[in-house]
Coordinates of C-alpha atoms and ligand atoms in Angstrom, one line a residue:
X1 CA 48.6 132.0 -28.6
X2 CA 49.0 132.0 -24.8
X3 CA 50.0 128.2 -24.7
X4 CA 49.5 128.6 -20.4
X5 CA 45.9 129.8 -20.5
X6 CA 44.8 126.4 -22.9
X7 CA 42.6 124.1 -21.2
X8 CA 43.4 120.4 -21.6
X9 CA 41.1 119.4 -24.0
X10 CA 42.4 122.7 -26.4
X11 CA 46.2 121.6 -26.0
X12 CA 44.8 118.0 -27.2
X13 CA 43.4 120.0 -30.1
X14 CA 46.0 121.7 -30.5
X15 CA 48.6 118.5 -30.8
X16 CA 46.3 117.1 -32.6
X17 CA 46.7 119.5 -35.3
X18 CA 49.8 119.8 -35.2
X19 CA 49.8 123.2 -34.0
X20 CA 51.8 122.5 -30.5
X21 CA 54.2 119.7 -29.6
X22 CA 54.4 118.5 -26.3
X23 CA 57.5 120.0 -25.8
X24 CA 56.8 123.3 -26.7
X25 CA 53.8 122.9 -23.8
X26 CA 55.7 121.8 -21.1
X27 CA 58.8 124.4 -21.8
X28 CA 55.6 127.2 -21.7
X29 CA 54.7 125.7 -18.5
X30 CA 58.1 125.2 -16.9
X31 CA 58.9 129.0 -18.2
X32 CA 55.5 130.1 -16.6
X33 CA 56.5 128.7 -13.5
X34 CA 59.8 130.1 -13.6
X35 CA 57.8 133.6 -13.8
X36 CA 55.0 133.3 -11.2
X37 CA 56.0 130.9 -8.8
X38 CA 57.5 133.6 -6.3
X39 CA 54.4 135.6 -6.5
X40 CA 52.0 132.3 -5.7
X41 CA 54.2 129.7 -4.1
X42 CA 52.2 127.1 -5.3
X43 CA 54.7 124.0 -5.2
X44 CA 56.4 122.7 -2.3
X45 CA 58.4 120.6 -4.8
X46 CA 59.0 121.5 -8.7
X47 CA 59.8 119.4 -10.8
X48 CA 60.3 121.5 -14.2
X49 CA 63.9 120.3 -15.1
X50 CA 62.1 116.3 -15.2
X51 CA 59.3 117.3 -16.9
X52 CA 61.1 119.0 -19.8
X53 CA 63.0 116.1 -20.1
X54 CA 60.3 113.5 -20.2
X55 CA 58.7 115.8 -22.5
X56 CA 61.5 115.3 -25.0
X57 CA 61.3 111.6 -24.7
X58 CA 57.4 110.8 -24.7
X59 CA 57.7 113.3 -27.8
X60 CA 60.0 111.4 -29.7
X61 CA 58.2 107.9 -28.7
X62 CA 54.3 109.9 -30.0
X63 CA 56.3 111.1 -33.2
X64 CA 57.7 107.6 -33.4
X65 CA 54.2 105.7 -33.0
X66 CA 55.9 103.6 -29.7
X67 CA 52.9 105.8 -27.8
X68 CA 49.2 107.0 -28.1
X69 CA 47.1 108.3 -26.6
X70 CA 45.2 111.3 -26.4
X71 CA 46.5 112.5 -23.0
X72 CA 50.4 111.6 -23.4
X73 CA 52.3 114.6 -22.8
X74 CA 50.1 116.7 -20.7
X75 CA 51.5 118.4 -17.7
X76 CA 49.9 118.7 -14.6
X77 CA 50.1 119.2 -10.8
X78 CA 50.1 117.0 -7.9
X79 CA 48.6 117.7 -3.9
X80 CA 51.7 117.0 -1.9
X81 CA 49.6 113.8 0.4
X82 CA 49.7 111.4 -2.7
X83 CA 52.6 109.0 -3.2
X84 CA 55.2 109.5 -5.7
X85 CA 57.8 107.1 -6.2
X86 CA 61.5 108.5 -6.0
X87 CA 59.8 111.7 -5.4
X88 CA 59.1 113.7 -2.0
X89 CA 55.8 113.3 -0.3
X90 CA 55.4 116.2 2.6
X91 CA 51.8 116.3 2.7
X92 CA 53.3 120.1 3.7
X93 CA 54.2 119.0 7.0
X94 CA 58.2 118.8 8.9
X95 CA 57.4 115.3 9.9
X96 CA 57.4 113.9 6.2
X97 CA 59.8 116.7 5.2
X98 CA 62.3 114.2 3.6
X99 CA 60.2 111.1 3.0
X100 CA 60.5 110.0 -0.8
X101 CA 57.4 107.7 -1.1
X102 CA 59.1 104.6 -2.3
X103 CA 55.4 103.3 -4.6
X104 CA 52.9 105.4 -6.2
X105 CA 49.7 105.8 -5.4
X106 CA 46.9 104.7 -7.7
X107 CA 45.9 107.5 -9.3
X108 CA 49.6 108.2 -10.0
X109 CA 49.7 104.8 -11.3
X110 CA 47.1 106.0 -13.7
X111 CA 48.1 108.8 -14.5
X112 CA 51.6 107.8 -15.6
X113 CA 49.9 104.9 -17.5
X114 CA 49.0 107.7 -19.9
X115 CA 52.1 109.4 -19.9
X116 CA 50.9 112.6 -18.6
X117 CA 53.9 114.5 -16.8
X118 CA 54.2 115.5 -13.6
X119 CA 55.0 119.2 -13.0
X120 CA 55.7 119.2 -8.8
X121 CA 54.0 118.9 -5.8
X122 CA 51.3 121.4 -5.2
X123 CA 51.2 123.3 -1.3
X124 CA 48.6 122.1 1.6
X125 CA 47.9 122.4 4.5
X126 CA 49.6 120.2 6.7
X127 CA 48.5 117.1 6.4
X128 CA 44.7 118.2 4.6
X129 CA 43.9 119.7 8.1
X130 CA 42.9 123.4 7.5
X131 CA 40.4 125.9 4.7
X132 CA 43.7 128.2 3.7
X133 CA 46.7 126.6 3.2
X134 CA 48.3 128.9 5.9
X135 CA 48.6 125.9 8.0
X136 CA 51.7 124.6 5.3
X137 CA 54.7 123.8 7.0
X138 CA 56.7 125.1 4.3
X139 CA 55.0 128.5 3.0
X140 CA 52.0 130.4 2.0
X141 CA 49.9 130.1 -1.0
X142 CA 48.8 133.2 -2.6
X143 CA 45.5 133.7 -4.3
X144 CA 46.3 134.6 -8.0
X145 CA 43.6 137.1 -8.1
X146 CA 44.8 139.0 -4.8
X147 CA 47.8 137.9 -3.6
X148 CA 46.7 139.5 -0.1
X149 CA 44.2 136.6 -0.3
X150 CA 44.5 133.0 0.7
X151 CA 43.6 130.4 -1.7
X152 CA 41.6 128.4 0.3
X153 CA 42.4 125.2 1.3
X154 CA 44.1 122.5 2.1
X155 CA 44.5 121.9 -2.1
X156 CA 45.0 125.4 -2.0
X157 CA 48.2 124.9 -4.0
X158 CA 46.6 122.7 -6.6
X159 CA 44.1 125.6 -7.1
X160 CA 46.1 128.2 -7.3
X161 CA 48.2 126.6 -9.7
X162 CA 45.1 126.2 -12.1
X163 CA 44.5 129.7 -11.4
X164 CA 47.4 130.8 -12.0
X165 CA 48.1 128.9 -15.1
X166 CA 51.1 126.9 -13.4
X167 CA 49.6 123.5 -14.5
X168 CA 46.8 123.1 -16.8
X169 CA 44.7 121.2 -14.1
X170 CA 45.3 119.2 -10.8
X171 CA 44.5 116.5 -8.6
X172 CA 43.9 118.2 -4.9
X173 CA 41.7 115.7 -2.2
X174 CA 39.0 116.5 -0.1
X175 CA 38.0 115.5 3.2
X176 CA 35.6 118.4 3.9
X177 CA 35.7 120.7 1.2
X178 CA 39.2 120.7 0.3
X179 CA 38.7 120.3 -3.4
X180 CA 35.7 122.6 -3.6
X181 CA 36.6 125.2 -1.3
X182 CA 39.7 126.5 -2.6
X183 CA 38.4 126.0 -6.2
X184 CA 36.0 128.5 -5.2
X185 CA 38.1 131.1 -3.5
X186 CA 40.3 130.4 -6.9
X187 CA 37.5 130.9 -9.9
X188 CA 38.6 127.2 -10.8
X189 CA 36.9 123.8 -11.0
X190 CA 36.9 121.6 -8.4
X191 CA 35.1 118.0 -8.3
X192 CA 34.3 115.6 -5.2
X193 CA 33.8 112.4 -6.5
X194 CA 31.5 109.9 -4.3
X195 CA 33.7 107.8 -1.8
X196 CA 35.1 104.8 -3.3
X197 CA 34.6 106.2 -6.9
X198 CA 38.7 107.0 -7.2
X199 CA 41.0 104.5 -5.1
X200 CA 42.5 106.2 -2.2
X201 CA 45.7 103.8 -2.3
X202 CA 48.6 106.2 -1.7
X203 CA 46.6 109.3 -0.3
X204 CA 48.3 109.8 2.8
X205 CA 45.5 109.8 4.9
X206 CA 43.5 112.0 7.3
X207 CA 40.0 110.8 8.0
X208 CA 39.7 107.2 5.6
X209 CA 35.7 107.5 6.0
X210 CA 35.9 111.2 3.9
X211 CA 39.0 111.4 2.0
X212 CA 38.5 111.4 -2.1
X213 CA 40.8 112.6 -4.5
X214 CA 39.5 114.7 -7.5
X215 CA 40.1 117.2 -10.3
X216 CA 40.8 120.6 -10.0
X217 CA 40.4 121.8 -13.8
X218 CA 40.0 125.1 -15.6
X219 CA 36.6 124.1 -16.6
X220 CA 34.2 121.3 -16.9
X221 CA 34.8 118.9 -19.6
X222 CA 38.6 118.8 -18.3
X223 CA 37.1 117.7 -15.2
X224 CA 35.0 115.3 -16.7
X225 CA 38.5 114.2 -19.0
X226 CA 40.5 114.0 -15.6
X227 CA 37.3 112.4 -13.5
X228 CA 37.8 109.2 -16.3
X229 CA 41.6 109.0 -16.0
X230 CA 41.4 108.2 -12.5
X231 CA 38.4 106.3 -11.6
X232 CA 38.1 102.5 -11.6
X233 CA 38.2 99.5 -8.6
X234 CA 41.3 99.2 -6.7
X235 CA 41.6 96.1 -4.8
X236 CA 44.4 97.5 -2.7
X237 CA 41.7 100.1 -1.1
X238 CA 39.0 98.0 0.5
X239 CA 36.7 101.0 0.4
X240 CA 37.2 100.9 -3.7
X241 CA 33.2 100.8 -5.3
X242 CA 33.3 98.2 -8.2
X243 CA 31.5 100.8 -10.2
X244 CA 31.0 100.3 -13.8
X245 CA 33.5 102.4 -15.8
X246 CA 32.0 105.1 -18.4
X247 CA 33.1 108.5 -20.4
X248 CA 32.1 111.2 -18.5
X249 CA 32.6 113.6 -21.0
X250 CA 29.4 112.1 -23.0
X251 CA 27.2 113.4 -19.9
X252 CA 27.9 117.0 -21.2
X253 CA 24.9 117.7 -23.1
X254 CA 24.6 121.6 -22.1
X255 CA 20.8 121.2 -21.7
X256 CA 19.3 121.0 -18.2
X257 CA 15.5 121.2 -19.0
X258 CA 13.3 119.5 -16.7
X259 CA 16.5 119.0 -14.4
X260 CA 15.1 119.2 -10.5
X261 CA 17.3 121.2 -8.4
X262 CA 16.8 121.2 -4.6
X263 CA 17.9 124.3 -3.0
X264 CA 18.0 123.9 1.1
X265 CA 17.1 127.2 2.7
X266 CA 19.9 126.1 5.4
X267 CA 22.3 127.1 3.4
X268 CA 21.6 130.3 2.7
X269 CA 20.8 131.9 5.8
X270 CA 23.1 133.5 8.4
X271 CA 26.9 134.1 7.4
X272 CA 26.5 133.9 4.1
X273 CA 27.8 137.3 2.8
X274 CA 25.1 139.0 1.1
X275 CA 27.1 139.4 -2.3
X276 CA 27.2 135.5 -2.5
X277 CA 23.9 135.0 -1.6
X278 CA 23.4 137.6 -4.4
X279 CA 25.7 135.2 -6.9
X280 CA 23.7 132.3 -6.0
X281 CA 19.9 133.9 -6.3
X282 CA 21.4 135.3 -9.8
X283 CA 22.8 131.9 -11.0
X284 CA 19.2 130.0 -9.6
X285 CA 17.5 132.6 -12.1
X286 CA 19.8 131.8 -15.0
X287 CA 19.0 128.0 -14.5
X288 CA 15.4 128.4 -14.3
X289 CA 16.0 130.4 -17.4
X290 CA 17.8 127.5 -19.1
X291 CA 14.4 125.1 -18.7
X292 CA 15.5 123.6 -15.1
X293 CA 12.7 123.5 -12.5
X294 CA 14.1 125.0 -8.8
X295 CA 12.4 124.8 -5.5
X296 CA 13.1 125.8 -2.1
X297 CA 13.5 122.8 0.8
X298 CA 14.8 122.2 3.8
X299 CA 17.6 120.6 4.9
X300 CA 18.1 121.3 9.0
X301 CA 20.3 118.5 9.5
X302 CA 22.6 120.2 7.6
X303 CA 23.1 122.4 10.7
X304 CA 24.5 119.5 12.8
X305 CA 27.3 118.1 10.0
X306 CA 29.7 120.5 11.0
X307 CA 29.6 119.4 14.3
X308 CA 30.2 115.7 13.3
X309 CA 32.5 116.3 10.7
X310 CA 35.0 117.9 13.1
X311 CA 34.9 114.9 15.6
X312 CA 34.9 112.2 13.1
X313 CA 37.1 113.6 11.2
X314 CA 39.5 114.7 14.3
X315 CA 38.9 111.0 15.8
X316 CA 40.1 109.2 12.4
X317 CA 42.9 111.6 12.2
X318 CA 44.1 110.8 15.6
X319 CA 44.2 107.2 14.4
X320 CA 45.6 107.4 11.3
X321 CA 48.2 109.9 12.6
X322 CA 49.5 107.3 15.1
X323 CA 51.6 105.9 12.1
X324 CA 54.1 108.8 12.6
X325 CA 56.0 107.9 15.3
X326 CA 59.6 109.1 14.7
X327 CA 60.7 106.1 14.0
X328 CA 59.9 105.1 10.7
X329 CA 60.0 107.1 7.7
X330 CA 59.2 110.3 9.5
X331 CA 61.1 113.0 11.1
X332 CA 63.0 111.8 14.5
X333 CA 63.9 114.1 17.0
X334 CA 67.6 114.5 17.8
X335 CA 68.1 114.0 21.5
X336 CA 66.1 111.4 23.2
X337 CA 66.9 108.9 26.0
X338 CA 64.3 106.2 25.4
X339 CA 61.6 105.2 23.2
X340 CA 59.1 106.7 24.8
X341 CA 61.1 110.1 24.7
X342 CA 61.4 109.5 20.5
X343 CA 57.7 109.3 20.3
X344 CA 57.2 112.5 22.6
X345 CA 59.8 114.6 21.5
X346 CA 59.7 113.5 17.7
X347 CA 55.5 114.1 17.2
X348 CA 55.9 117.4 19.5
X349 CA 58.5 118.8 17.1
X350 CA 57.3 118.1 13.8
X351 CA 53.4 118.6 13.9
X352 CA 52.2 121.5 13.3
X353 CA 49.8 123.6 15.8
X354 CA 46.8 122.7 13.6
X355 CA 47.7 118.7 14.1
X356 CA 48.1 118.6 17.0
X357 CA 44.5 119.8 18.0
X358 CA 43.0 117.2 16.1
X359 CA 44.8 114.7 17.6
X360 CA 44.2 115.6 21.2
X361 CA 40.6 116.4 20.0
X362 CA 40.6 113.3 18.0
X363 CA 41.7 111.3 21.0
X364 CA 39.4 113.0 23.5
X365 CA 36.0 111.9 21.7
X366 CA 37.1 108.4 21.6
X367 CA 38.1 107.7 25.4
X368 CA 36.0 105.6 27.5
X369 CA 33.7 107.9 29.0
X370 CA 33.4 110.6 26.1
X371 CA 32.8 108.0 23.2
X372 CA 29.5 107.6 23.5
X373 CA 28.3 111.5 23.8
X374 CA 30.4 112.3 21.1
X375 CA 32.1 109.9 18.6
X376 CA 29.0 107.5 18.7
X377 CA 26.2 110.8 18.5
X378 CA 28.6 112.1 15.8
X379 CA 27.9 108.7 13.5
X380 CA 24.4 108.6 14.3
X381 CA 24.0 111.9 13.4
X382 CA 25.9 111.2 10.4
X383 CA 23.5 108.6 9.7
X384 CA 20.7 111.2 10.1
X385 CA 22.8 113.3 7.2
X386 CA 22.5 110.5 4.9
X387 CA 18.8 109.8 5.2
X388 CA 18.2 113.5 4.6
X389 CA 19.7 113.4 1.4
X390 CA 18.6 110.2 0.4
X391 CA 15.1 111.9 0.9
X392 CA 16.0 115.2 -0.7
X393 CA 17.3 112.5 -3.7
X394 CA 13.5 111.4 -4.2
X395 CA 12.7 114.5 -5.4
X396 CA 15.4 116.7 -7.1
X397 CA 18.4 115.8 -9.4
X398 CA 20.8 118.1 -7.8
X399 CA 21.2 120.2 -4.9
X400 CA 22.5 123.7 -5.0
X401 CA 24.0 125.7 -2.8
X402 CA 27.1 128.5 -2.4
X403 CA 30.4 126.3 -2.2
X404 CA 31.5 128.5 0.8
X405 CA 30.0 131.5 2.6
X406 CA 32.5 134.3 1.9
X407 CA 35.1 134.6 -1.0
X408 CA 38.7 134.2 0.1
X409 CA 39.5 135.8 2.7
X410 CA 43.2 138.1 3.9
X411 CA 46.0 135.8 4.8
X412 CA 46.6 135.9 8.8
X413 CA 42.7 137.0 9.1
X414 CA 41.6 133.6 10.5
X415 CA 45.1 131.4 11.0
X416 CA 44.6 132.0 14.5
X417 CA 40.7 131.5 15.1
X418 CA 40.3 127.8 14.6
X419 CA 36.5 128.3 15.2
X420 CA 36.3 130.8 12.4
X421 CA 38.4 128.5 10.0
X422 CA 36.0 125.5 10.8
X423 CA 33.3 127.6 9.6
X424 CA 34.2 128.5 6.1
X425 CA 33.4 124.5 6.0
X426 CA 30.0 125.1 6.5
X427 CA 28.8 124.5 3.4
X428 CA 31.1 121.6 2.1
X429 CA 30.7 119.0 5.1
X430 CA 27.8 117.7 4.4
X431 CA 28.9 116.1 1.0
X432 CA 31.6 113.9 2.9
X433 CA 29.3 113.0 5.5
X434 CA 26.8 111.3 3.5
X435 CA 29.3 110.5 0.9
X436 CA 28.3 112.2 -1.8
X437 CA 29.5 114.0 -5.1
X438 CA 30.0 117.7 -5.3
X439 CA 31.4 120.0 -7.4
X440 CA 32.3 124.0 -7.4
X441 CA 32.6 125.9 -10.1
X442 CA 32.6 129.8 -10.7
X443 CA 29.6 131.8 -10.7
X444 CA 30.5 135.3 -10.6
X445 CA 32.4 138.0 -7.8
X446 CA 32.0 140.0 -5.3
X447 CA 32.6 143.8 -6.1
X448 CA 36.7 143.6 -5.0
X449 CA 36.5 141.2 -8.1
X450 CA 37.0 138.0 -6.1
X451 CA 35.6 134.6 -7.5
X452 CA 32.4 133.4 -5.8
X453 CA 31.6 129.9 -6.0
X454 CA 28.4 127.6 -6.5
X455 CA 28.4 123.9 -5.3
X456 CA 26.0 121.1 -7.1
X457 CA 25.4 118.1 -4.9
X458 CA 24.3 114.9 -6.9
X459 CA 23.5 111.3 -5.3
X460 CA 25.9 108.8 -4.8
X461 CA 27.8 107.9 -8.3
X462 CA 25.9 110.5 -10.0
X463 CA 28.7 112.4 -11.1
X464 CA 27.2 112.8 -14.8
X465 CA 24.2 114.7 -13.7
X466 CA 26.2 117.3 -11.7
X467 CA 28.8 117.6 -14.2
X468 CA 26.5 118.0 -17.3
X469 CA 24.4 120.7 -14.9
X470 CA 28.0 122.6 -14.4
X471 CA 28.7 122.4 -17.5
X472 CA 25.6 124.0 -19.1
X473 CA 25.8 126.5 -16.3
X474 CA 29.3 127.0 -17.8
X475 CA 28.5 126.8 -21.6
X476 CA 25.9 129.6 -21.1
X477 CA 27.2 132.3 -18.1
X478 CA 30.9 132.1 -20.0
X479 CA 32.8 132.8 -16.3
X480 CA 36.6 132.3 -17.7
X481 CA 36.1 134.6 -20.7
X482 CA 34.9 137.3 -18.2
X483 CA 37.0 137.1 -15.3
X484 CA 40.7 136.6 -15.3
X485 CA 42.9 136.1 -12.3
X486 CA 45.0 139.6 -11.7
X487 CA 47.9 139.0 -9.2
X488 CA 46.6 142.3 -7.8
X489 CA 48.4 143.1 -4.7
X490 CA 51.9 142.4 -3.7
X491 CA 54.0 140.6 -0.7
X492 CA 53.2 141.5 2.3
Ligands
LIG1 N1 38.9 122.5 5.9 C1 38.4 121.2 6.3 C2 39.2 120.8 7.5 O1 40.0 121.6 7.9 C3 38.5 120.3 5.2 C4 39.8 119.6 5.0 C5 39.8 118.7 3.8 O2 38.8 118.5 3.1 N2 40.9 118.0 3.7 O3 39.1 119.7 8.0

């Protein structure tokens, strides 16, 4: 058995029957990293040594009865922009290079309420701001199934890692797309809950009217599994929904009959590569085959998200970005004469090229004089986003479309065409803009053999209706038994 290449729910199985112990599962995880880590370099900080450990102890407190619980013992992988007390949080950047977050956030909280351990903290790019992790401060993640390839991004690590069988799932966040995206490019799960479903208390933040963390699993029910442990009202986020809590897992029925799927033309018209366009048209066949009912609409405001993504989420940025100043908890330049000079000299050295345009872009749309043609236009037309869907709601379950338009693409290919990065966002946006649920999962590759993925959009707290519509898609095209990650390629 090839303990690594489990999913969740099998290791539960598995302890169950006695057939693993938990130790055995994190020493073949800690060994895997040991192996593959140089090839992917999917951690900014490992944490096998601690996990083995912890492993031995929850062990002996399961074998003793002190715990239960049907998750304690499972290993799994952090996004670097969530809080983890005692432990480093970069959010891959050199201004939080040495910052040991001294709380946890909530899901962390959660997490470690079940006594799941934590195996490191998984690459991004700095600071959630990018489609390819290239934009790390620390290094660049590899695509397990071309190592030529970028993983996407910014949870590019967390992705990888599934990929690669470094963790047996992850928590990544997403702001635009950076959950889905790179669990696309990666031929991995990846889940957007609705904002305010999962507490953002301890996600270091980028834009606070987009960011939501979620799973990145190896397939469906562990996302479901991984969507339970961390939902829930958090009074110390204010944006927190007071959502009634339920088991996800019982939405997997593996029967989409009479299920409405939406699919906006929008979305599949120029720059979409032809081979995932292809994907899609094949995997809209196979769920008309399974008894769902699929129609063609349109969705044109989809064509102005982009646009008010990139200055909403560059003019929250430039806010919440203000916190790192140099002089607290941050990286502080050397040499300085006066305050002002700390500030300067301290945010010029330690962000990163990427940053840094948000932030003068960020600041830009909200001066006197530019607010109002683009920061105020960007909400209204954000507003516009949200009707659209609420009207394509009316009428269909679940909206499909590709996840991205291309399959991962070759490291250094777009790192220095921010215009070109933006637009592997294309398809993603939308889903933060108005809110919403979305989830990517695998639906076939291109003819190098790279993953292609397909998005399903639900309504707000929906989450069961897209998951059970994956996970029928899953249950009957069979993706991870066909398709395994190859580590083709080499350093470059
Ligand atoms: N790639 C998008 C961006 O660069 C999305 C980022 C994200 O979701 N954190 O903004």
């Amino acid at each position: 058995m090839n303990i690594t290449e489990l999913t969740v729910h099998e290791l539960q199985e598995k302890l169950k029957n006695k057939e693993l112990t938990i130790t055995q599962i994190t020493k073949a995880y800690t060994d895997r990293i040991n192996e593959k880590e140089k090839d992917v370099q999917a951690f900014v900080t490992t944490l096998t040594d601690d996990a083995i450990e912890q492993a031995e102890r929850i062990e002996q407190k399961v074998n003793n009865g002190e715990i239960t619980g049907d998750f304690a013992g499972i290993p799994i992988g952090i996004k670097d922009n969530m809080c983890t007390k005692g432990v480093k949080t970069t959010c891959s950047s050199k201004m939080l290079e040495n910052f040991v977050a001294p709380y946890n956030a909530t899901v962390i909280e959660k997490l470690n309420n079940e006594n799941i351990i934590d195996l490191g903290k998984l690459n991004m790019d700095e600071f959630a701001m990018g489609g390819s992790t290239e934009y790390s401060y620390f290094k660049k993640t590899r695509n397990p199934w071309d190592l030529n390839k970028v993983p996407g991004g910014s949870s590019g690590g967390s992705a990888a890692a599934v990929a690669a069988n470094l963790v047996p799932w992850a928590l990544g966040s997403d702001t635009g797309g950076s959950i889905r995206q790179p669990a696309s490019f990666c031929g991995v799960v990846g889940l957007k809950p609705t904002y305010g479903l999962v507490s953002r208390y301890g996600l270091v933040a980028f834009a606070s009217s987009l960011d939501q963390i979620g799973p990145i699993t190896k397939d469906v029910y562990d996302s479901a599994m991984l969507l339970n442990l961390i939902v829930g009202h958090d009074e110390r986020d204010t944006t927190s929904a007071n959502f009634e809590k339920r088991d996800y897992t019982k939405a997997l029925k593996n029967d989409v009959k009479g299920l409405k799927i939406g699919v906006p033309k929008e979305f599949f018209g120029e720059g979409i590569n032809p081979e995932v366009k292809e994907a899609l048209e094949k995997s809209i066949e196979k769920y008309k085959e399974l008894g769902a009912e699929v129609e063609e609409f349109s969705l044109d405001i989809a064509n102005y998200s982009l646009a008010a993504y990139y200055i909403i989420g560059c003019a929250e940025a430039s806010s919440n970005l203000g916190r790192f100043d140099g002089i607290r908890y941050t990286y502080r330049t050397p040499e300085f004469k006066n305050l002002k000079e700390i500030y300067k000299k301290s945010r010029s050295e330690a962000f990163g090229p990427e940053v840094k345009r948000r932030i003068i872009l960020g600041t830009y749309v909200l001066s006197s004089g530019y607010y109002d043609a683009y920061y105020k236009k960007a909400q209204q037309v954000r507003t516009l986003v949200m009707n659209e869907f609420n009207k394509a709601f009316e009428k269909y379950d679940v909206i499909l479309t590709p996840t991205s338009p291309t399959v991962a693409f070759d490291i250094g290919s777009k790192s220095n065409n921010p215009l070109e990065m933006y637009l592997a966002d294309i398809c993603t946006v939308s889903v933060n803009i108005a809110g919403l649920p979305g989830i990517s999962i695998p639906c076939g590759v291109d003819k190098e053999g790279m993953p292609i993925g397909m998005q399903l959009i639900g309504n707000k707290f929906c989450e069961e209706t897209i998951l059970n519509a994956a996970y029928t898609f899953e249950q009957n095209v069979k993706f991870r038994e066909n398709y395994k990650p190859e580590f083709k390629g080499g350093a470059n």
